[in-house]
């Protein structure tokens, strides 16, 4: 008969990707971690994966509403599968392994570039009821704990249930989100907006408009996955 202790042992000693036994306590074994689609070269501002590290065409064309995006992975196997498991198959527990890798990457940020506050991208309450959790909030809380940065999940809210961004074209995405978010006043001068995936950046840009409290404020964006449009 299986006891709760057995379950604990199973969870922490099997890699969530290859199921091999591992002493690694984070859920993904070192071999699988090495093979993940880490972003190698990318746009220095929006972290879009590309073959060189100059500004991407979009960032050359227009001023971004954020200072810098930090992203860990390209949207490829098995990260795309893990994100789908977390979002659509009730496996928010997998976020712990991803958050731990992200925290390790973000520890190299210089102290003066470290944000004072983490704010997750909110979910409309209707979708939140359907899913039962907001994966961006889980990620923000885990990162806050691992990096010692306060988290506030109450400032931003999404008060319009919008169509899924992935299914829309670029100009439709902007229209779809107009006026969908609002933000309460807050004091922090440097914030990081947290989300699981960033595609065209339309959601992030829309949120930056409502998040900005003063011209001198710095907004960074931390996402697990950064990908080009339509992938
Ligand atoms: Zn593995
Ligand atoms: Zn860019």
Short mmCIF file of N, CA and C in Angstrom, two decimals, residues 29-93:
data_model
loop_
_atom_site.label_atom_id
_atom_site.label_comp_id
_atom_site.label_asym_id
_atom_site.label_seq_id
_atom_site.Cartn_x
_atom_site.Cartn_y
_atom_site.Cartn_z
N UNK A 29 16.14 16.43 -14.01
CA UNK A 29 17.50 15.95 -13.78
C UNK A 29 18.52 16.80 -14.56
N UNK A 30 19.79 16.78 -14.15
CA UNK A 30 20.80 17.62 -14.82
C UNK A 30 20.91 17.36 -16.33
N UNK A 31 20.79 16.09 -16.77
CA UNK A 31 20.88 15.79 -18.21
C UNK A 31 19.75 16.46 -18.98
N UNK A 32 18.52 16.34 -18.45
CA UNK A 32 17.37 16.96 -19.11
C UNK A 32 17.48 18.48 -19.08
N UNK A 33 18.00 19.02 -17.98
CA UNK A 33 18.16 20.49 -17.90
C UNK A 33 19.10 20.98 -18.99
N UNK A 34 20.18 20.21 -19.20
CA UNK A 34 21.17 20.61 -20.21
C UNK A 34 20.55 20.64 -21.60
N UNK A 35 19.62 19.72 -21.87
CA UNK A 35 19.02 19.62 -23.21
C UNK A 35 17.83 20.55 -23.44
N UNK A 36 17.47 21.34 -22.45
CA UNK A 36 16.32 22.24 -22.63
C UNK A 36 16.63 23.33 -23.67
N UNK A 37 15.59 23.88 -24.32
CA UNK A 37 15.83 24.90 -25.36
C UNK A 37 16.16 26.28 -24.77
N UNK A 38 17.30 26.36 -24.09
CA UNK A 38 17.74 27.63 -23.50
C UNK A 38 17.93 28.66 -24.60
N UNK A 39 17.55 29.91 -24.32
CA UNK A 39 17.79 30.97 -25.30
C UNK A 39 19.27 31.31 -25.27
N UNK A 40 19.88 31.24 -26.43
CA UNK A 40 21.30 31.49 -26.54
C UNK A 40 21.54 32.95 -26.92
N UNK A 41 21.24 33.30 -28.16
CA UNK A 41 21.35 34.71 -28.56
C UNK A 41 19.96 35.27 -28.79
N UNK A 42 19.79 36.52 -28.39
CA UNK A 42 18.47 37.13 -28.50
C UNK A 42 18.59 38.65 -28.58
N UNK A 43 17.49 39.32 -28.87
CA UNK A 43 17.44 40.78 -28.86
C UNK A 43 17.73 41.25 -27.43
N UNK A 44 18.67 42.19 -27.25
CA UNK A 44 19.02 42.61 -25.88
C UNK A 44 17.89 43.34 -25.17
N UNK A 45 16.88 43.80 -25.91
CA UNK A 45 15.78 44.50 -25.24
C UNK A 45 14.59 43.58 -24.99
N UNK A 46 14.10 42.88 -26.03
CA UNK A 46 12.85 42.13 -25.85
C UNK A 46 13.08 40.63 -25.75
N UNK A 47 14.35 40.19 -25.77
CA UNK A 47 14.72 38.78 -25.61
C UNK A 47 14.20 37.84 -26.69
N UNK A 48 13.83 38.40 -27.84
CA UNK A 48 13.37 37.54 -28.93
C UNK A 48 14.55 36.70 -29.43
N UNK A 49 14.39 35.36 -29.46
CA UNK A 49 15.50 34.52 -29.92
C UNK A 49 15.82 34.82 -31.39
N UNK A 50 17.10 35.02 -31.70
CA UNK A 50 17.52 35.28 -33.07
C UNK A 50 18.98 34.87 -33.21
N UNK A 51 19.56 35.03 -34.39
CA UNK A 51 20.92 34.52 -34.60
C UNK A 51 21.99 35.53 -34.23
N UNK A 52 21.63 36.74 -33.84
CA UNK A 52 22.62 37.74 -33.42
C UNK A 52 22.09 38.47 -32.19
N UNK A 53 22.96 39.24 -31.53
CA UNK A 53 22.49 39.91 -30.31
C UNK A 53 22.38 41.43 -30.48
N UNK A 54 21.99 41.88 -31.68
CA UNK A 54 21.64 43.30 -31.88
C UNK A 54 20.14 43.44 -31.68
N UNK A 55 19.67 44.70 -31.61
CA UNK A 55 18.23 44.92 -31.46
C UNK A 55 17.48 44.26 -32.62
N UNK A 56 16.33 43.67 -32.33
CA UNK A 56 15.51 43.06 -33.37
C UNK A 56 14.81 44.16 -34.17
N UNK A 57 14.26 43.86 -35.37
CA UNK A 57 13.62 44.90 -36.20
C UNK A 57 12.54 45.68 -35.44
N UNK A 58 11.74 44.99 -34.64
CA UNK A 58 10.65 45.64 -33.90
C UNK A 58 11.20 46.66 -32.89
N UNK A 59 12.25 46.30 -32.17
CA UNK A 59 12.83 47.21 -31.16
C UNK A 59 13.58 48.36 -31.81
N UNK A 60 14.09 48.14 -33.05
CA UNK A 60 14.76 49.24 -33.77
C UNK A 60 13.72 50.26 -34.23
N UNK A 61 12.53 49.73 -34.55
CA UNK A 61 11.47 50.57 -35.13
C UNK A 61 10.79 51.44 -34.07
N UNK A 62 10.54 50.87 -32.90
CA UNK A 62 9.75 51.60 -31.90
C UNK A 62 10.33 51.44 -30.51
N UNK A 63 10.17 52.46 -29.70
CA UNK A 63 10.61 52.43 -28.30
C UNK A 63 9.74 51.44 -27.53
N UNK A 64 10.37 50.51 -26.85
CA UNK A 64 9.59 49.53 -26.07
C UNK A 64 9.10 50.18 -24.77
N UNK A 65 7.93 49.77 -24.26
CA UNK A 65 7.42 50.37 -23.02
C UNK A 65 8.09 49.81 -21.76
N UNK A 66 9.01 48.87 -21.94
CA UNK A 66 9.75 48.29 -20.81
C UNK A 66 11.23 48.52 -21.05
N UNK A 67 12.05 48.32 -19.98
CA UNK A 67 13.49 48.49 -20.18
C UNK A 67 14.09 47.24 -20.81
N UNK A 68 13.78 46.07 -20.22
CA UNK A 68 14.39 44.84 -20.72
C UNK A 68 13.54 43.61 -20.37
N UNK A 69 13.54 42.68 -21.29
CA UNK A 69 12.87 41.39 -21.02
C UNK A 69 13.95 40.36 -20.69
N UNK A 70 13.74 39.61 -19.62
CA UNK A 70 14.58 38.46 -19.31
C UNK A 70 13.76 37.22 -19.61
N UNK A 71 14.27 36.36 -20.48
CA UNK A 71 13.55 35.13 -20.81
C UNK A 71 14.53 33.97 -20.79
N UNK A 72 14.03 32.80 -20.42
CA UNK A 72 14.91 31.66 -20.25
C UNK A 72 14.91 30.71 -21.46
N UNK A 73 13.70 30.44 -21.98
CA UNK A 73 13.59 29.38 -22.98
C UNK A 73 12.90 29.83 -24.26
N UNK A 74 13.28 29.16 -25.35
CA UNK A 74 12.56 29.28 -26.61
C UNK A 74 11.35 28.33 -26.50
N UNK A 75 10.32 28.60 -27.29
CA UNK A 75 9.09 27.81 -27.18
C UNK A 75 9.20 26.52 -27.99
N UNK A 76 10.01 25.60 -27.48
CA UNK A 76 10.23 24.33 -28.17
C UNK A 76 10.07 23.18 -27.18
N UNK A 77 10.02 21.96 -27.73
CA UNK A 77 9.94 20.76 -26.91
C UNK A 77 11.16 20.68 -25.99
N UNK A 78 11.04 20.28 -24.74
CA UNK A 78 9.82 19.89 -24.04
C UNK A 78 9.18 21.05 -23.25
N UNK A 79 9.74 22.26 -23.39
CA UNK A 79 9.21 23.39 -22.62
C UNK A 79 7.76 23.68 -23.02
N UNK A 80 7.46 23.62 -24.34
CA UNK A 80 6.07 23.86 -24.78
C UNK A 80 5.11 22.84 -24.14
N UNK A 81 5.58 21.60 -24.01
CA UNK A 81 4.75 20.55 -23.39
C UNK A 81 4.55 20.82 -21.90
N UNK A 82 5.62 21.24 -21.24
CA UNK A 82 5.53 21.52 -19.80
C UNK A 82 4.58 22.68 -19.53
N UNK A 83 4.67 23.72 -20.37
CA UNK A 83 3.79 24.87 -20.20
C UNK A 83 2.33 24.44 -20.41
N UNK A 84 2.10 23.59 -21.41
CA UNK A 84 0.73 23.11 -21.66
C UNK A 84 0.23 22.27 -20.48
N UNK A 85 1.10 21.46 -19.91
CA UNK A 85 0.73 20.66 -18.73
C UNK A 85 0.34 21.56 -17.56
N UNK A 86 1.15 22.61 -17.37
CA UNK A 86 0.90 23.53 -16.26
C UNK A 86 -0.43 24.26 -16.48
N UNK A 87 -0.67 24.73 -17.70
CA UNK A 87 -1.85 25.57 -17.95
C UNK A 87 -3.14 24.79 -18.18
N UNK A 88 -3.05 23.71 -18.92
CA UNK A 88 -4.29 23.05 -19.35
C UNK A 88 -4.52 21.67 -18.76
N UNK A 89 -3.53 21.11 -18.08
CA UNK A 89 -3.70 19.75 -17.55
C UNK A 89 -3.48 19.68 -16.05
N UNK A 90 -3.78 20.82 -15.38
CA UNK A 90 -3.80 20.84 -13.93
C UNK A 90 -2.50 20.37 -13.27
N UNK A 91 -1.38 20.84 -13.83
CA UNK A 91 -0.09 20.45 -13.25
C UNK A 91 0.72 21.70 -12.83
N UNK A 92 0.11 22.59 -12.03
CA UNK A 92 0.87 23.78 -11.62
C UNK A 92 2.12 23.43 -10.81
N UNK A 93 2.15 22.19 -10.30
CA UNK A 93 3.28 21.75 -9.49
C UNK A 93 4.59 21.76 -10.29
#
